[in-house]
mmCIF file of C-alpha atoms in Angstrom:
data_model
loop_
_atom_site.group_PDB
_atom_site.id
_atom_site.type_symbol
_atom_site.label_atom_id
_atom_site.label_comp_id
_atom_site.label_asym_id
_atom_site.label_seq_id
_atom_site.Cartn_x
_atom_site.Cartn_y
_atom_site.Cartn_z
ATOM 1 C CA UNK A 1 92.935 92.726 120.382
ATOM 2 C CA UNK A 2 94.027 92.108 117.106
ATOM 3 C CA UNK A 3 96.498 94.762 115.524
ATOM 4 C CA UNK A 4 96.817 95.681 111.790
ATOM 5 C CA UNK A 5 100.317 97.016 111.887
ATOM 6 C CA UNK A 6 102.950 97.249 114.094
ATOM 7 C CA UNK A 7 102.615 100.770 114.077
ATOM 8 C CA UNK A 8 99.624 100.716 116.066
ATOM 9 C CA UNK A 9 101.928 99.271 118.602
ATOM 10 C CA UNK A 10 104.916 101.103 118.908
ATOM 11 C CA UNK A 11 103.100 104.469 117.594
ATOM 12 C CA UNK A 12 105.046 107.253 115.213
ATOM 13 C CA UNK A 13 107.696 109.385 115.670
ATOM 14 C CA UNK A 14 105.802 112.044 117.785
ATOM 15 C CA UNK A 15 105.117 114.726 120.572
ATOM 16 C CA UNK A 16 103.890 112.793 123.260
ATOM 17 C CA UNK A 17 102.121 111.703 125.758
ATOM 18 C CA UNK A 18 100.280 109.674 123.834
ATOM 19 C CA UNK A 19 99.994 108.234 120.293
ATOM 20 C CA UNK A 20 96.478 107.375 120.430
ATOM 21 C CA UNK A 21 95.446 110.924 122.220
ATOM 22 C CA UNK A 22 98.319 113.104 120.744
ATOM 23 C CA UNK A 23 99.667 111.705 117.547
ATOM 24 C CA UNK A 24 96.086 110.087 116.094
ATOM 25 C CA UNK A 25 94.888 113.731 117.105
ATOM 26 C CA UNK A 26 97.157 115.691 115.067
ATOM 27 C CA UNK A 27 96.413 113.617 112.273
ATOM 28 C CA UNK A 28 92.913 114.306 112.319
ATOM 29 C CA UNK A 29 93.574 117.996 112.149
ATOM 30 C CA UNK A 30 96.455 117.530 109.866
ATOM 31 C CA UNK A 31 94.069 115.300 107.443
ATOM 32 C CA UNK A 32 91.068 117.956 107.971
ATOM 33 C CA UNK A 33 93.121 120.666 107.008
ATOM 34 C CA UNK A 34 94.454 119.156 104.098
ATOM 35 C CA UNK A 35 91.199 118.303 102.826
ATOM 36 C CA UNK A 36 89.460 121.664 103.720
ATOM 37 C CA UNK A 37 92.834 122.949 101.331
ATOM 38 C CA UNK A 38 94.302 126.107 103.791
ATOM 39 C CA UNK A 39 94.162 127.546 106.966
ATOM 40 C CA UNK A 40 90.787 127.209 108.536
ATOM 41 C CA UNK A 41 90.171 130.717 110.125
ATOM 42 C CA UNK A 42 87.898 128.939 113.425
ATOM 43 C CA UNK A 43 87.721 125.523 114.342
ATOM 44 C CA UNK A 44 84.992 124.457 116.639
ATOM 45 C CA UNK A 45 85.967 120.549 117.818
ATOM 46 C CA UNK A 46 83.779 118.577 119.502
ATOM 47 C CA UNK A 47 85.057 115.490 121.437
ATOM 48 C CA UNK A 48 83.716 112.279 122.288
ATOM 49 C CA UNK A 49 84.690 109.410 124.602
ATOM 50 C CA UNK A 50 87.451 109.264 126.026
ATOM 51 C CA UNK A 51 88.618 111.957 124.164
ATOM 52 C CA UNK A 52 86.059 114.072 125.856
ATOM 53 C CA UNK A 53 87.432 112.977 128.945
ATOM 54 C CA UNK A 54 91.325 113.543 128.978
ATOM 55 C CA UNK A 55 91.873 116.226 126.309
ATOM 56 C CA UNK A 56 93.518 118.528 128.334
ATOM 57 C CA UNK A 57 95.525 116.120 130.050
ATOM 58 C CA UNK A 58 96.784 113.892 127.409
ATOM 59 C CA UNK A 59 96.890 117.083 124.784
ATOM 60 C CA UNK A 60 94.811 115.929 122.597
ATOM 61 C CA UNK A 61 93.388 119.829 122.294
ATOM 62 C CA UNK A 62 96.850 121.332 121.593
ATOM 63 C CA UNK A 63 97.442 118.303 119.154
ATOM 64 C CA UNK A 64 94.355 118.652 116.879
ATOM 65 C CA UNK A 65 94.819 122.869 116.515
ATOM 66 C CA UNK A 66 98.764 121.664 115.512
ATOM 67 C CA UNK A 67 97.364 119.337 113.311
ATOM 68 C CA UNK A 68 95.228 122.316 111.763
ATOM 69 C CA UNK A 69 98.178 124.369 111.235
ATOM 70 C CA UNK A 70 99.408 121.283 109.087
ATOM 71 C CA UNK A 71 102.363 120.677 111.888
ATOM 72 C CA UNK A 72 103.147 116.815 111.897
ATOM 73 C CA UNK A 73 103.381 114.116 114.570
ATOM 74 C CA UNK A 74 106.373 115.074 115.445
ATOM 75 C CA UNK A 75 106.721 119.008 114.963
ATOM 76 C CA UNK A 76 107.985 120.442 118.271
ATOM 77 C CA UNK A 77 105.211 123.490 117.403
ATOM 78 C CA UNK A 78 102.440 121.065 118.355
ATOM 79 C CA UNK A 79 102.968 122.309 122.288
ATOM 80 C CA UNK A 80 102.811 126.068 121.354
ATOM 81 C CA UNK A 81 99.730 125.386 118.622
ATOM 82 C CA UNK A 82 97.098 127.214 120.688
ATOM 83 C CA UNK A 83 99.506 130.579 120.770
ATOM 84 C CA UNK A 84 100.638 130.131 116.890
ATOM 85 C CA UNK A 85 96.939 129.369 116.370
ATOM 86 C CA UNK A 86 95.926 132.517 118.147
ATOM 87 C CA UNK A 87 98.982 134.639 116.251
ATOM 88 C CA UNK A 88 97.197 133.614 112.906
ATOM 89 C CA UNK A 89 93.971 134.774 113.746
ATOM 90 C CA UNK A 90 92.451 131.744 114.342
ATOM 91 C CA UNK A 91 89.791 131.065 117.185
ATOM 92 C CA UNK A 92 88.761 128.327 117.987
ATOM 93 C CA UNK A 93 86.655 126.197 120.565
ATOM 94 C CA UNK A 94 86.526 122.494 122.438
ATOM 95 C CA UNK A 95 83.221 121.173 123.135
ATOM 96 C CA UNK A 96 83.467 117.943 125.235
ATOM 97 C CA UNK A 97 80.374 115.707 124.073
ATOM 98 C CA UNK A 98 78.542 113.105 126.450
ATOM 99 C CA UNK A 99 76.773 111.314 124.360
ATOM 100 C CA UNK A 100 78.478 108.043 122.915
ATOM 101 C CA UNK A 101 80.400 107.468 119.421
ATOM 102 C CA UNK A 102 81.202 105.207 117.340
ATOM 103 C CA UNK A 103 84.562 104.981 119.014
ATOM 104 C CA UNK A 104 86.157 106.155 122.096
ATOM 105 C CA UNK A 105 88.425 108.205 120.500
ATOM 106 C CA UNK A 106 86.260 110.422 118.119
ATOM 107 C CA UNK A 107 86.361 114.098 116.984
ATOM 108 C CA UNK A 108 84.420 115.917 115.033
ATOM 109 C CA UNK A 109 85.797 119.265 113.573
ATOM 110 C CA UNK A 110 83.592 122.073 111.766
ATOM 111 C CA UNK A 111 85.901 124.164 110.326
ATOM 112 C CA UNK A 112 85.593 127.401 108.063
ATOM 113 C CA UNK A 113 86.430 130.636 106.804
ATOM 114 C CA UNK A 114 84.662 133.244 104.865
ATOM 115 C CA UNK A 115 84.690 131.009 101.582
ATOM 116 C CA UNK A 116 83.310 128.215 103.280
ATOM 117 C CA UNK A 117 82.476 125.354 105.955
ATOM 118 C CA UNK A 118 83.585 121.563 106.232
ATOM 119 C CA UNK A 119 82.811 119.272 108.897
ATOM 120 C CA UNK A 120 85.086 116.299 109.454
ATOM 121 C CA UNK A 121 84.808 112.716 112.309
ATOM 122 C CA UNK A 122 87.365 111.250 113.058
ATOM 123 C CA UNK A 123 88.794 108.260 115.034
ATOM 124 C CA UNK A 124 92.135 107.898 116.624
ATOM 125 C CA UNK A 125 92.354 103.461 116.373
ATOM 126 C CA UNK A 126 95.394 103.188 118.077
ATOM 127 C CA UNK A 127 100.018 104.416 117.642
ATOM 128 C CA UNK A 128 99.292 106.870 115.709
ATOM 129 C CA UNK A 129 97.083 106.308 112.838
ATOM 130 C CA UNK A 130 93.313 107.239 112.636
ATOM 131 C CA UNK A 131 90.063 107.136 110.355
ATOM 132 C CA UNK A 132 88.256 109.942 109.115
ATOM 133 C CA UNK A 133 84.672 108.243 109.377
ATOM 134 C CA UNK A 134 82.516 111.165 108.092
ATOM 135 C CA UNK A 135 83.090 114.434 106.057
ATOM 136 C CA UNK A 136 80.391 116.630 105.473
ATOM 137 C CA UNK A 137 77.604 113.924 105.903
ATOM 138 C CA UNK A 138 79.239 111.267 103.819
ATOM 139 C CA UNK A 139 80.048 108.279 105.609
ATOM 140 C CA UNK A 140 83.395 106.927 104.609
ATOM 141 C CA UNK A 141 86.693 105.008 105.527
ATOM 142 C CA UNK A 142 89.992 107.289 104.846
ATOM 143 C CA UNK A 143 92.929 105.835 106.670
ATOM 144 C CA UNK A 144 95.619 108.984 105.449
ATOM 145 C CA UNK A 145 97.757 105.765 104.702
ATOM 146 C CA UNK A 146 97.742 105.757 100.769
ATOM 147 C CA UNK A 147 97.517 109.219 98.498
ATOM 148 C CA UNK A 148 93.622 109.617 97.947
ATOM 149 C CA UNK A 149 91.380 111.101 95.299
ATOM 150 C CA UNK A 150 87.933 112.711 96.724
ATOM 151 C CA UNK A 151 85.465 112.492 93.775
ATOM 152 C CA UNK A 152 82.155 114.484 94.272
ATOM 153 C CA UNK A 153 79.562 113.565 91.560
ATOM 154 C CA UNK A 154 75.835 113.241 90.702
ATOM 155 C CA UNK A 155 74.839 109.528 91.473
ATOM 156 C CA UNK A 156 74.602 108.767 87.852
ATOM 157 C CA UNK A 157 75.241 105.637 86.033
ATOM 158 C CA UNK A 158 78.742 104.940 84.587
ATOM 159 C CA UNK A 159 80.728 107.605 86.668
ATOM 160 C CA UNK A 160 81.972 105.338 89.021
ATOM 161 C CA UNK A 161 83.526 103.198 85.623
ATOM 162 C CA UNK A 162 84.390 106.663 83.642
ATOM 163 C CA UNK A 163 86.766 107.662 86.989
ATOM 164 C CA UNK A 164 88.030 103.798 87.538
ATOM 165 C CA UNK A 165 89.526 103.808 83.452
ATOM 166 C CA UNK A 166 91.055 107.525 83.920
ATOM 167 C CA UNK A 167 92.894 106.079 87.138
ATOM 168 C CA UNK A 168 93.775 103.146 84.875
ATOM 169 C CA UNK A 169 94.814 104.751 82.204
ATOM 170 C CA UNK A 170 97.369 106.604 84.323
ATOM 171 C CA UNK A 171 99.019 103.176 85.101
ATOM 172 C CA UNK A 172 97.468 103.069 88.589
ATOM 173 C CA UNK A 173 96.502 100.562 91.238
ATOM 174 C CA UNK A 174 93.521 101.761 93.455
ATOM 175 C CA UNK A 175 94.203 100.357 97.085
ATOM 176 C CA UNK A 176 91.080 100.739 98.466
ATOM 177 C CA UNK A 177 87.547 102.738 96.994
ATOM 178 C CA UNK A 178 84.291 102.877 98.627
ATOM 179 C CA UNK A 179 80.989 105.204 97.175
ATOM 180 C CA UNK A 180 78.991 107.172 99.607
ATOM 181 C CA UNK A 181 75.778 109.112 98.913
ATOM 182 C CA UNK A 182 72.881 110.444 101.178
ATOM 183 C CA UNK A 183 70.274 109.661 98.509
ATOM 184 C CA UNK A 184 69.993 107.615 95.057
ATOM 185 C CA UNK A 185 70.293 110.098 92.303
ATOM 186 C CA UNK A 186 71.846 112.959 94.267
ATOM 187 C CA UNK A 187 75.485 114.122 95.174
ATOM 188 C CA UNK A 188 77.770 111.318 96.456
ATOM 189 C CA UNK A 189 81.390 110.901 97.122
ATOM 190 C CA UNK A 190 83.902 108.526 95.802
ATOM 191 C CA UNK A 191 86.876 107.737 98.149
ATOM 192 C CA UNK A 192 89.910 105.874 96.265
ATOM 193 C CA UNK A 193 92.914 105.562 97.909
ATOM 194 C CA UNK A 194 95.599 104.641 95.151
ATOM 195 C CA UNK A 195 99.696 103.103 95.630
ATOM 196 C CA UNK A 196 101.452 106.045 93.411
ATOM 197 C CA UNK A 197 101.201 110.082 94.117
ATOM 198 C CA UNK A 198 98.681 111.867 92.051
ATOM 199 C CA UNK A 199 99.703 114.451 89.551
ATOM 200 C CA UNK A 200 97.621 117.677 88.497
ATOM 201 C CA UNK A 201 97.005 115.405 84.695
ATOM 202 C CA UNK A 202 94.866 112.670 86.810
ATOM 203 C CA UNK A 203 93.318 115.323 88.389
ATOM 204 C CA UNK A 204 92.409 117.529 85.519
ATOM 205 C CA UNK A 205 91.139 114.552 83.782
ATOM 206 C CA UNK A 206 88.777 113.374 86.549
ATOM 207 C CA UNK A 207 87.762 116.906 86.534
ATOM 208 C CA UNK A 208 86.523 116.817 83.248
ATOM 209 C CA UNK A 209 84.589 113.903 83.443
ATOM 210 C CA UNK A 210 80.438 114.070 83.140
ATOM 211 C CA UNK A 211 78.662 114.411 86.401
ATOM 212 C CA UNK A 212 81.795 115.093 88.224
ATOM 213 C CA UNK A 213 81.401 117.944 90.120
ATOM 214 C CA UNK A 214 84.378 118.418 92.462
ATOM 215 C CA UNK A 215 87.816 116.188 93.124
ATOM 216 C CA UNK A 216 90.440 116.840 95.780
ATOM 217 C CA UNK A 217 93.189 114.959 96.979
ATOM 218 C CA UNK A 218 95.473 113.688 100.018
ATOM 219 C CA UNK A 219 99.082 113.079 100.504
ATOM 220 C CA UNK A 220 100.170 110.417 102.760
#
């Protein structure tokens, strides 16, 4: 097996038992809270593989409801999450999935509250770091490595080149970017993962662009 980092060998700093059933889990939630922007007030998770298999074991259900309440890798809340969770009002369910996945390690969160619904896959590849594959339909390739700007627009000519000379402008390098839509001419997603932190400017500027109808970010 080839490895991309050495951090997929040695893992994180992190509650254990496991980095690729623990740490990539928390992430998940971590990343699918961040992108759903607060506190998700259910959570229904459905796991795959061998997820499916050893959640409860390996803690892979008490990592991704940490991850939800935004506690890191290695927050020492991440083996109380389920009571905090349950303190906060949250509910929230584990659905263990036989059918196949793209990857062994795969979860797939619907989360909501009374403003709204998101529905996030993700993959746990190995010490730590994960993929989210799939949000809200769109498939996609968002490592959580880099800070990333989530562009929803109308699949029109020249957006993709209006939003790659604002991120210019701004004296920055885009990483990685990849376009997803679920037809030609309606709503797709622009994923751009970029070497410097985003400030509110970029993102007001983005904002205002035509045929840009929503844009969110992540930290690393």
């Amino acid at each position: 097996m080839k490895y991309r980092s050495v951090f997929e060998i040695i893992g994180p700093v992190m509650i254990g038992p496991s980095s690729s059933h623990t740490a990539g889990a928390a992430r998940i939630g971590r990343v699918a809270r961040t992108l759903f922007g607060r506190q998700p007030e259910w959570a229904r998770i459905h796991l795959y593989g061998s997820f499916a298999e050893t959640y409860k074991g390996h803690g892979t259900d008490v990592a991704i409801i940490g991850g939800l309440l935004d506690y890191d890798t290695f927050d020492e809340r991440i083996k109380t999450a389920f009571t905090e969770a349950k303190q906060l009002g949250m509910t929230f369910e584990f659905i263990a999935e036989e059918e196949e996945a793209i990857h062994p390690n795969t979860a797939r969160l619907v989360i909501g509250d009374s403003q709204g619904t998101m529905e996030l896959t993700g993959i746990s590849i190995g010490g730590g770091t994960m993929e989210v594959v799939d949000l809200n339909g769109f498939p996609l390739r968002l490592s959580g490595h880099y800070p990333a700007l989530l562009v929803v627009h109308d699949d029109r000519s020249g957006v993709i080149a209006n939003v790659s000379n604002v991120i210019a402008m701004q004296g920055m390098n885009i990483a990685h970017m990849e376009v997803g839509r679920k037809e030609k001419g309606e709503m797709a997603l622009m994923v751009i993962e970029v070497d410097q932190m985003i400030d509110e400017t970029l993102l007001n500027e983005l904002q205002a662009l035509p045929h840009v109808t929503q844009v969110s970010t992540l930290a690393n």
